[in-house]
Amino acid sequence: MVAQIIDESFISADAGNGWAACYRLVSGKVKQHGIPHARARVTGARLDSDIGAQNIADYADFMGQRYGYGDGIWNLTDAPIDLHQNTARRYGGNMHIFLMLVNIAEMNVKSGSELTLIVPAPPGLLNEVGPQMKKALLAGESGKGDGLWMIQLRKDKKPREYTIKRVITLPEGAGAFAAYRFNVAGDLANTTDRSGNDPLAGRVTVLDLGAGTGDTYTIFDGNLNPDSIAHATDDKAGVINNLLKPILSEVLNAVPEARHLTTAHIDSYLRRYTNNPISDSATIRIAGKNINIEKSILTNCERYAEWIGANKIDPLWASGTDAIVEAGGGWVFVQSWIKQWYPNRLILSPEMFAHTKHIPLYDLNGVGQLSFAAAVMKYQQS
């Protein structure tokens, strides 16, 4: 346990295009909750029957509508799956806010709490979408500027109320860098190697591979280079375009009848396989057929790694980058190849440091945003 400089009202929200999660510090420890970036309209109805179990979706009532969420929601309803990914308009939009509120409620943040939200956006879009996120969240459900929002989970007897008092926006990847540089108390972490060298010194590039985008920007001696931000976001470099869509295409070639499948389905299959990478984990049943997609997963992961190496990493070394910082869940699928291809280069990953080795790559931004806030507050108090 570490000394806590930010209180429980600080919520780090990382509602990305693939996985949406929230984080907060409670008694010096990080608590979190996450769900897939997908929802569907549901009724929540139950049959009055004494025979057999029933599949009931987790759902939440939000702004007059009931939405199901969580893994497998697409199997429990015939309603269209709402994804709303990879557009500037999603930031501060209805679904973006819904996902944040569900995670806040699922973390059991007390109803009536006044909250400070730390919310990221792709660095190349931050100047555009940062103000719209702040405006939307602070406006509140009524739009009157009171910051008051309501959400009611299936298990709740009445709606929970949360008031958003402050919104802090950050470029995606900044949280990941902060996770390496600071601990959650805002203190500088010891990252020096046995020779006394700091791998975060000099020209360091954050390569954040998310579901929707791949963000690449430079930090020099701990300070962001604003000139690199405008072109930092590549909306073709994320997991959706490089893994989910190609795998989906191959599944549809094998089973043309499975036209109901979306990238959300493929994302759930991919997560199941990476959690337990054996052939059985890659067997799926669709349209009355069992197919195994392990070969497709592995082939497309290697292709993704090759593309990242050729189009992102090689140019970084050529421009004089001293170290690359891994961030984002996309690294889960390419890291083994990348590390093999660049054995003599400095590519920083969580397992290299004592204070980050327990943080999964896809949680680095969310946890690091708490570290960032604590470090700023500590600096302001000094």
CSV table of C-alpha atoms in Angstrom, one decimal:
chain,number,residue,atom,x,y,z
A,1,MET,CA,0.0,0.0,0.0
A,2,VAL,CA,1.2,3.5,-0.8
A,3,ALA,CA,0.4,6.9,0.6
A,4,GLN,CA,-2.7,8.3,-1.3
A,5,ILE,CA,-2.5,11.9,-2.5
A,6,ILE,CA,-5.7,11.9,-4.7
A,7,ASP,CA,-9.0,10.8,-3.1
A,8,GLU,CA,-11.6,8.4,-4.2
A,9,SER,CA,-13.5,11.1,-6.1
A,10,PHE,CA,-10.8,11.0,-8.9
A,11,ILE,CA,-12.0,8.5,-11.6
A,12,SER,CA,-9.7,7.6,-14.5
A,13,ALA,CA,-11.9,6.7,-17.4
A,14,ASP,CA,-10.4,4.9,-20.4
A,15,ALA,CA,-13.5,4.3,-22.5
A,16,GLY,CA,-11.6,3.1,-25.6
A,17,ASN,CA,-12.9,1.7,-28.9
A,18,GLY,CA,-12.4,-1.9,-27.8
A,19,TRP,CA,-12.4,-2.1,-24.0
A,20,ALA,CA,-14.0,0.5,-21.7
A,21,ALA,CA,-12.8,0.7,-18.1
A,22,CYS,CA,-12.6,3.0,-15.1
A,23,TYR,CA,-10.1,3.1,-12.3
A,24,ARG,CA,-9.8,4.8,-8.9
A,25,LEU,CA,-7.7,4.6,-5.8
A,26,VAL,CA,-9.2,3.2,-2.6
A,27,SER,CA,-7.0,2.9,0.5
A,28,GLY,CA,-3.9,3.2,-1.7
A,29,LYS,CA,-4.9,0.4,-4.1
A,30,VAL,CA,-6.2,0.6,-7.6
A,31,LYS,CA,-9.8,-0.6,-8.1
A,32,GLN,CA,-11.2,-1.0,-11.5
A,33,HIS,CA,-14.0,-2.3,-13.7
A,34,GLY,CA,-14.2,-2.9,-17.4
A,35,ILE,CA,-16.6,-4.0,-20.1
A,36,PRO,CA,-16.4,-4.5,-23.9
A,37,HIS,CA,-17.2,-1.4,-26.0
A,38,ALA,CA,-20.6,-2.7,-27.1
A,39,ARG,CA,-24.2,-2.4,-26.1
A,40,ALA,CA,-27.6,-3.3,-27.3
A,41,ARG,CA,-31.2,-2.4,-26.4
A,42,VAL,CA,-32.8,-4.9,-24.2
A,43,THR,CA,-36.1,-5.3,-22.2
A,44,GLY,CA,-34.7,-7.1,-19.2
A,45,ALA,CA,-37.8,-9.3,-19.2
A,46,ARG,CA,-38.1,-12.6,-17.4
A,47,LEU,CA,-40.5,-15.4,-18.1
A,48,ASP,CA,-42.8,-16.4,-15.2
A,49,SER,CA,-41.7,-20.1,-15.4
A,50,ASP,CA,-40.7,-22.7,-12.9
A,51,ILE,CA,-38.9,-24.7,-15.5
A,52,GLY,CA,-35.3,-24.1,-16.7
A,53,ALA,CA,-32.7,-21.4,-16.3
A,54,GLN,CA,-33.0,-18.1,-18.2
A,55,ASN,CA,-30.4,-16.0,-19.8
A,56,ILE,CA,-30.7,-12.5,-18.4
A,57,ALA,CA,-28.4,-9.8,-19.7
A,58,ASP,CA,-26.6,-7.3,-17.5
A,59,TYR,CA,-28.3,-4.0,-18.3
A,60,ALA,CA,-28.5,-0.4,-17.2
A,61,ASP,CA,-31.2,2.2,-17.6
A,62,PHE,CA,-29.8,5.4,-19.0
A,63,MET,CA,-31.6,8.5,-20.3
A,64,GLY,CA,-34.9,6.7,-20.8
A,65,GLN,CA,-33.4,3.6,-22.5
A,66,ARG,CA,-32.4,0.2,-21.3
A,67,TYR,CA,-29.1,-1.1,-22.7
A,68,GLY,CA,-27.5,-4.6,-22.2
A,69,TYR,CA,-23.8,-4.7,-21.9
A,70,GLY,CA,-21.0,-7.2,-21.2
A,71,ASP,CA,-19.5,-10.2,-23.0
A,72,GLY,CA,-22.1,-12.1,-24.9
A,73,ILE,CA,-24.7,-9.4,-25.0
A,74,TRP,CA,-25.1,-10.1,-28.7
A,75,ASN,CA,-26.2,-13.7,-27.9
A,76,LEU,CA,-29.0,-12.5,-25.6
A,77,THR,CA,-30.9,-10.1,-27.9
A,78,ASP,CA,-31.7,-9.7,-31.6
A,79,ALA,CA,-31.4,-6.0,-31.3
A,80,PRO,CA,-28.6,-4.3,-33.3
A,81,ILE,CA,-25.2,-4.1,-31.6
A,82,ASP,CA,-24.2,-0.5,-30.9
A,83,LEU,CA,-20.4,0.0,-31.3
A,84,HIS,CA,-19.9,3.7,-32.3
A,85,GLN,CA,-16.2,3.4,-32.8
A,86,ASN,CA,-13.5,5.4,-34.6
A,87,THR,CA,-15.3,8.7,-35.0
A,88,ALA,CA,-14.6,12.1,-33.4
A,89,ARG,CA,-18.3,12.4,-32.5
A,90,ARG,CA,-18.1,9.4,-30.1
A,91,TYR,CA,-16.1,11.4,-27.6
A,92,GLY,CA,-18.5,12.9,-25.1
A,93,GLY,CA,-21.4,11.2,-26.9
A,94,ASN,CA,-24.2,9.1,-25.4
A,95,MET,CA,-22.4,5.8,-25.6
A,96,HIS,CA,-19.1,7.2,-24.4
A,97,ILE,CA,-20.8,8.6,-21.3
A,98,PHE,CA,-22.9,5.5,-20.8
A,99,LEU,CA,-19.9,3.2,-20.6
A,100,MET,CA,-18.2,5.5,-18.1
A,101,LEU,CA,-21.2,5.6,-15.9
A,102,VAL,CA,-21.7,1.8,-16.0
A,103,ASN,CA,-18.2,1.2,-14.9
A,104,ILE,CA,-18.4,3.9,-12.2
A,105,ALA,CA,-21.5,2.2,-10.8
A,106,GLU,CA,-20.1,-1.3,-11.2
A,107,MET,CA,-17.1,-0.1,-9.0
A,108,ASN,CA,-19.8,0.7,-6.4
A,109,VAL,CA,-18.9,4.4,-6.3
A,110,LYS,CA,-21.4,5.8,-3.8
A,111,SER,CA,-24.5,7.4,-5.3
A,112,GLY,CA,-24.5,11.2,-4.7
A,113,SER,CA,-20.7,11.4,-5.2
A,114,GLU,CA,-19.1,14.5,-6.8
A,115,LEU,CA,-16.4,13.3,-9.2
A,116,THR,CA,-13.4,14.4,-11.1
A,117,LEU,CA,-13.0,12.5,-14.4
A,118,ILE,CA,-9.7,12.0,-16.1
A,119,VAL,CA,-10.6,11.3,-19.8
A,120,PRO,CA,-8.2,10.5,-22.7
A,121,ALA,CA,-8.5,11.0,-26.4
A,122,PRO,CA,-6.3,10.2,-29.4
A,123,PRO,CA,-3.5,12.9,-29.3
A,124,GLY,CA,-4.2,14.0,-32.9
A,125,LEU,CA,-7.8,14.6,-32.0
A,126,LEU,CA,-7.4,16.1,-28.5
A,127,ASN,CA,-7.7,19.7,-29.5
A,128,GLU,CA,-10.9,18.9,-31.4
A,129,VAL,CA,-12.6,16.5,-29.0
A,130,GLY,CA,-11.3,17.6,-25.6
A,131,PRO,CA,-13.6,20.7,-25.4
A,132,GLN,CA,-16.6,18.7,-26.6
A,133,MET,CA,-16.0,16.0,-23.9
A,134,LYS,CA,-15.8,18.6,-21.2
A,135,LYS,CA,-18.9,20.4,-22.4
A,136,ALA,CA,-20.9,17.2,-22.6
A,137,LEU,CA,-19.9,15.7,-19.3
A,138,LEU,CA,-20.2,19.0,-17.3
A,139,ALA,CA,-23.6,19.8,-18.9
A,140,GLY,CA,-25.2,16.8,-17.1
A,141,GLU,CA,-28.1,14.7,-18.3
A,142,SER,CA,-30.4,17.7,-18.4
A,143,GLY,CA,-28.0,19.8,-20.4
A,144,LYS,CA,-28.3,22.6,-17.8
A,145,GLY,CA,-24.7,22.6,-16.7
A,146,ASP,CA,-25.2,20.9,-13.3
A,147,GLY,CA,-23.0,17.9,-14.2
A,148,LEU,CA,-25.7,15.5,-12.8
A,149,TRP,CA,-26.0,12.1,-14.4
A,150,MET,CA,-28.1,9.1,-13.4
A,151,ILE,CA,-27.6,5.4,-14.1
A,152,GLN,CA,-29.5,2.4,-12.8
A,153,LEU,CA,-28.0,-1.1,-13.0
A,154,ARG,CA,-30.1,-4.3,-13.1
A,155,LYS,CA,-29.2,-4.9,-9.4
A,156,ASP,CA,-30.1,-1.4,-8.3
A,157,LYS,CA,-33.5,-0.6,-6.7
A,158,LYS,CA,-33.2,3.0,-7.7
A,159,PRO,CA,-31.0,5.2,-10.0
A,160,ARG,CA,-27.6,6.2,-8.9
A,161,GLU,CA,-26.7,9.9,-9.1
A,162,TYR,CA,-23.2,11.2,-9.9
A,163,THR,CA,-22.2,14.8,-10.3
A,164,ILE,CA,-19.2,15.5,-12.6
A,165,LYS,CA,-17.5,18.6,-11.1
A,166,ARG,CA,-14.3,18.6,-13.1
A,167,VAL,CA,-13.0,17.0,-16.3
A,168,ILE,CA,-9.3,16.6,-17.0
A,169,THR,CA,-8.4,15.6,-20.6
A,170,LEU,CA,-5.1,13.9,-21.6
A,171,PRO,CA,-3.7,12.5,-24.8
A,172,GLU,CA,-3.9,8.7,-25.0
A,173,GLY,CA,-0.5,7.3,-24.1
A,174,ALA,CA,0.3,10.0,-21.6
A,175,GLY,CA,-1.2,7.9,-18.9
A,176,ALA,CA,1.0,4.9,-20.0
A,177,PHE,CA,4.1,7.0,-19.9
A,178,ALA,CA,3.1,8.3,-16.4
A,179,ALA,CA,2.6,4.7,-15.3
A,180,TYR,CA,6.2,4.0,-16.1
A,181,ARG,CA,7.5,7.3,-14.7
A,182,PHE,CA,5.5,7.6,-11.4
A,183,ASN,CA,3.8,5.4,-8.9
A,184,VAL,CA,0.2,5.9,-7.9
A,185,ALA,CA,1.3,8.2,-5.1
A,186,GLY,CA,2.8,10.6,-7.6
A,187,ASP,CA,6.4,9.8,-6.7
A,188,LEU,CA,9.1,9.3,-9.3
A,189,ALA,CA,9.6,5.5,-9.7
A,190,ASN,CA,13.0,4.0,-9.8
A,191,THR,CA,13.5,3.0,-13.5
A,192,THR,CA,17.3,3.1,-13.7
A,193,ASP,CA,19.1,0.0,-14.9
A,194,ARG,CA,22.2,-1.7,-13.3
A,195,SER,CA,24.5,0.8,-15.0
A,196,GLY,CA,22.6,3.7,-13.6
A,197,ASN,CA,21.0,4.8,-16.9
A,198,ASP,CA,17.4,5.9,-17.1
A,199,PRO,CA,15.6,4.3,-20.0
A,200,LEU,CA,13.0,7.1,-20.0
A,201,ALA,CA,15.6,9.8,-20.6
A,202,GLY,CA,16.3,11.4,-23.9
A,203,ARG,CA,14.1,10.9,-27.0
A,204,VAL,CA,11.3,8.5,-26.0
A,205,THR,CA,8.4,7.6,-28.2
A,206,VAL,CA,5.1,6.4,-26.8
A,207,LEU,CA,3.6,3.8,-29.2
A,208,ASP,CA,0.0,3.3,-28.1
A,209,LEU,CA,-1.7,0.5,-30.0
A,210,GLY,CA,-5.4,0.6,-29.2
A,211,ALA,CA,-8.5,-0.9,-30.6
A,212,GLY,CA,-9.3,2.0,-33.0
A,213,THR,CA,-6.1,3.9,-33.4
A,214,GLY,CA,-2.3,3.7,-33.1
A,215,ASP,CA,-0.8,6.8,-31.5
A,216,THR,CA,2.8,7.7,-31.9
A,217,TYR,CA,4.4,10.7,-30.3
A,218,THR,CA,7.6,11.9,-28.8
A,219,ILE,CA,8.5,12.9,-25.3
A,220,PHE,CA,12.0,14.4,-24.8
A,221,ASP,CA,13.5,14.3,-21.3
A,222,GLY,CA,10.0,13.9,-19.8
A,223,ASN,CA,8.3,16.8,-21.8
A,224,LEU,CA,5.8,16.4,-24.6
A,225,ASN,CA,6.7,17.7,-28.0
A,226,PRO,CA,3.6,19.6,-29.2
A,227,ASP,CA,4.7,19.6,-32.8
A,228,SER,CA,4.4,15.8,-32.9
A,229,ILE,CA,0.8,15.8,-31.6
A,230,ALA,CA,-0.9,17.0,-34.8
A,231,HIS,CA,0.1,13.9,-36.7
A,232,ALA,CA,0.3,11.4,-33.8
A,233,THR,CA,-2.9,9.5,-34.5
A,234,ASP,CA,-3.3,6.9,-37.2
A,235,ASP,CA,-6.8,5.6,-37.4
A,236,LYS,CA,-5.7,2.6,-39.5
A,237,ALA,CA,-3.1,1.3,-37.0
A,238,GLY,CA,-5.4,-0.2,-34.3
A,239,VAL,CA,-6.6,-3.7,-33.6
A,240,ILE,CA,-10.0,-3.3,-35.3
A,241,ASN,CA,-8.5,-2.7,-38.8
A,242,ASN,CA,-5.5,-5.0,-38.4
A,243,LEU,CA,-6.9,-8.0,-36.5
A,244,LEU,CA,-10.7,-8.0,-36.0
A,245,LYS,CA,-11.7,-7.1,-39.6
A,246,PRO,CA,-9.3,-9.6,-41.3
A,247,ILE,CA,-10.3,-12.4,-38.9
A,248,LEU,CA,-14.0,-11.5,-39.4
A,249,SER,CA,-13.5,-11.6,-43.2
A,250,GLU,CA,-11.9,-15.1,-43.0
A,251,VAL,CA,-14.7,-16.4,-40.7
A,252,LEU,CA,-17.3,-15.1,-43.2
A,253,ASN,CA,-15.5,-16.8,-46.1
A,254,ALA,CA,-15.6,-20.1,-44.1
A,255,VAL,CA,-19.2,-19.6,-43.0
A,256,PRO,CA,-21.0,-17.2,-45.4
A,257,GLU,CA,-24.3,-17.6,-43.4
A,258,ALA,CA,-22.8,-15.9,-40.4
A,259,ARG,CA,-23.7,-12.4,-41.6
A,260,HIS,CA,-24.8,-11.4,-38.1
A,261,LEU,CA,-21.2,-11.4,-36.8
A,262,THR,CA,-19.5,-8.1,-36.0
A,263,THR,CA,-16.0,-7.1,-34.9
A,264,ALA,CA,-17.4,-7.2,-31.3
A,265,HIS,CA,-17.9,-10.9,-31.7
A,266,ILE,CA,-14.4,-11.4,-33.0
A,267,ASP,CA,-13.0,-9.3,-30.2
A,268,SER,CA,-14.6,-11.6,-27.6
A,269,TYR,CA,-13.2,-14.7,-29.4
A,270,LEU,CA,-9.8,-13.0,-29.5
A,271,ARG,CA,-9.8,-12.2,-25.8
A,272,ARG,CA,-10.9,-15.7,-24.9
A,273,TYR,CA,-8.0,-17.1,-26.9
A,274,THR,CA,-5.3,-14.8,-25.5
A,275,ASN,CA,-6.5,-15.5,-22.0
A,276,ASN,CA,-6.0,-19.2,-22.6
A,277,PRO,CA,-3.9,-19.7,-25.9
A,278,ILE,CA,-4.8,-23.3,-26.7
A,279,SER,CA,-6.5,-24.6,-29.8
A,280,ASP,CA,-9.8,-25.4,-28.0
A,281,SER,CA,-10.1,-21.7,-27.0
A,282,ALA,CA,-10.2,-20.8,-30.7
A,283,THR,CA,-13.1,-23.1,-31.6
A,284,ILE,CA,-16.3,-21.2,-32.1
A,285,ARG,CA,-19.8,-22.3,-33.1
A,286,ILE,CA,-21.6,-20.2,-35.6
A,287,ALA,CA,-24.5,-20.9,-37.9
A,288,GLY,CA,-24.7,-24.5,-36.8
A,289,LYS,CA,-21.0,-25.1,-37.5
A,290,ASN,CA,-17.9,-25.5,-35.4
A,291,ILE,CA,-14.8,-23.8,-36.8
A,292,ASN,CA,-11.3,-23.2,-35.4
A,293,ILE,CA,-9.8,-19.8,-35.9
A,294,GLU,CA,-6.4,-20.3,-34.2
A,295,LYS,CA,-4.5,-20.2,-37.5
A,296,SER,CA,-6.3,-17.1,-38.5
A,297,ILE,CA,-5.5,-15.4,-35.2
A,298,LEU,CA,-1.8,-16.3,-35.2
A,299,THR,CA,-1.4,-15.4,-38.9
A,300,ASN,CA,-3.0,-12.0,-38.5
A,301,CYS,CA,-1.2,-11.2,-35.3
A,302,GLU,CA,2.1,-11.8,-37.1
A,303,ARG,CA,1.0,-9.7,-40.1
A,304,TYR,CA,0.0,-6.9,-37.7
A,305,ALA,CA,3.4,-7.1,-36.0
A,306,GLU,CA,5.1,-6.9,-39.4
A,307,TRP,CA,3.1,-3.9,-40.4
A,308,ILE,CA,3.8,-2.1,-37.0
A,309,GLY,CA,7.5,-2.9,-37.4
A,310,ALA,CA,7.8,-1.6,-41.0
A,311,ASN,CA,5.5,1.4,-40.7
A,312,LYS,CA,5.9,2.6,-37.1
A,313,ILE,CA,9.0,1.2,-35.4
A,314,ASP,CA,11.6,1.3,-38.2
A,315,PRO,CA,10.9,5.0,-38.9
A,316,LEU,CA,11.2,5.8,-35.2
A,317,TRP,CA,14.7,4.2,-35.0
A,318,ALA,CA,15.7,6.1,-38.2
A,319,SER,CA,14.6,9.4,-36.7
A,320,GLY,CA,16.8,8.9,-33.6
A,321,THR,CA,14.4,7.5,-31.0
A,322,ASP,CA,16.3,6.3,-27.9
A,323,ALA,CA,13.4,4.1,-26.5
A,324,ILE,CA,9.9,3.1,-27.4
A,325,VAL,CA,7.3,2.8,-24.7
A,326,GLU,CA,4.7,0.1,-25.1
A,327,ALA,CA,1.1,1.1,-24.4
A,328,GLY,CA,-2.3,-0.2,-25.3
A,329,GLY,CA,-3.8,-3.7,-25.7
A,330,GLY,CA,-2.6,-4.0,-29.3
A,331,TRP,CA,0.8,-4.9,-27.9
A,332,VAL,CA,-0.6,-8.1,-26.4
A,333,PHE,CA,-0.8,-9.4,-30.0
A,334,VAL,CA,2.5,-8.2,-31.4
A,335,GLN,CA,5.0,-8.0,-28.6
A,336,SER,CA,6.5,-11.4,-29.0
A,337,TRP,CA,7.5,-10.8,-32.6
A,338,ILE,CA,8.6,-7.2,-32.1
A,339,LYS,CA,10.9,-8.1,-29.2
A,340,GLN,CA,12.4,-10.9,-31.3
A,341,TRP,CA,13.0,-8.6,-34.3
A,342,TYR,CA,14.7,-5.8,-32.3
A,343,PRO,CA,16.8,-7.6,-29.6
A,344,ASN,CA,19.3,-4.8,-29.2
A,345,ARG,CA,16.8,-1.9,-29.1
A,346,LEU,CA,15.2,-0.4,-26.0
A,347,ILE,CA,11.5,-1.3,-26.0
A,348,LEU,CA,9.9,-0.7,-22.6
A,349,SER,CA,7.2,-3.0,-21.4
A,350,PRO,CA,5.5,-3.3,-17.9
A,351,GLU,CA,7.3,-6.5,-16.8
A,352,MET,CA,10.6,-4.7,-16.9
A,353,PHE,CA,9.9,-2.6,-13.7
A,354,ALA,CA,8.8,-3.5,-10.3
A,355,HIS,CA,6.1,-0.9,-10.0
A,356,THR,CA,4.4,-1.8,-13.4
A,357,LYS,CA,5.0,-5.6,-13.7
A,358,HIS,CA,1.5,-6.3,-12.3
A,359,ILE,CA,-0.3,-3.9,-14.7
A,360,PRO,CA,-1.6,-5.4,-18.0
A,361,LEU,CA,-0.7,-3.5,-21.2
A,362,TYR,CA,-4.4,-2.6,-21.7
A,363,ASP,CA,-4.6,-1.0,-18.2
A,364,LEU,CA,-1.5,1.1,-18.4
A,365,ASN,CA,-3.2,4.2,-19.6
A,366,GLY,CA,-6.0,4.0,-17.1
A,367,VAL,CA,-3.8,3.3,-14.1
A,368,GLY,CA,-1.2,5.8,-15.3
A,369,GLN,CA,-3.7,8.6,-15.5
A,370,LEU,CA,-4.1,8.3,-11.7
A,371,SER,CA,-0.4,8.4,-11.3
A,372,PHE,CA,-0.3,11.5,-13.6
A,373,ALA,CA,-2.9,13.3,-11.5
A,374,ALA,CA,-1.1,12.4,-8.3
A,375,ALA,CA,2.2,13.7,-9.6
A,376,VAL,CA,0.7,17.0,-10.8
A,377,MET,CA,-1.0,17.5,-7.4
A,378,LYS,CA,2.2,16.7,-5.6
A,379,TYR,CA,4.1,19.2,-7.7
A,380,GLN,CA,1.5,21.9,-7.1
A,381,GLN,CA,1.7,21.3,-3.4
A,382,SER,CA,5.5,21.5,-3.3
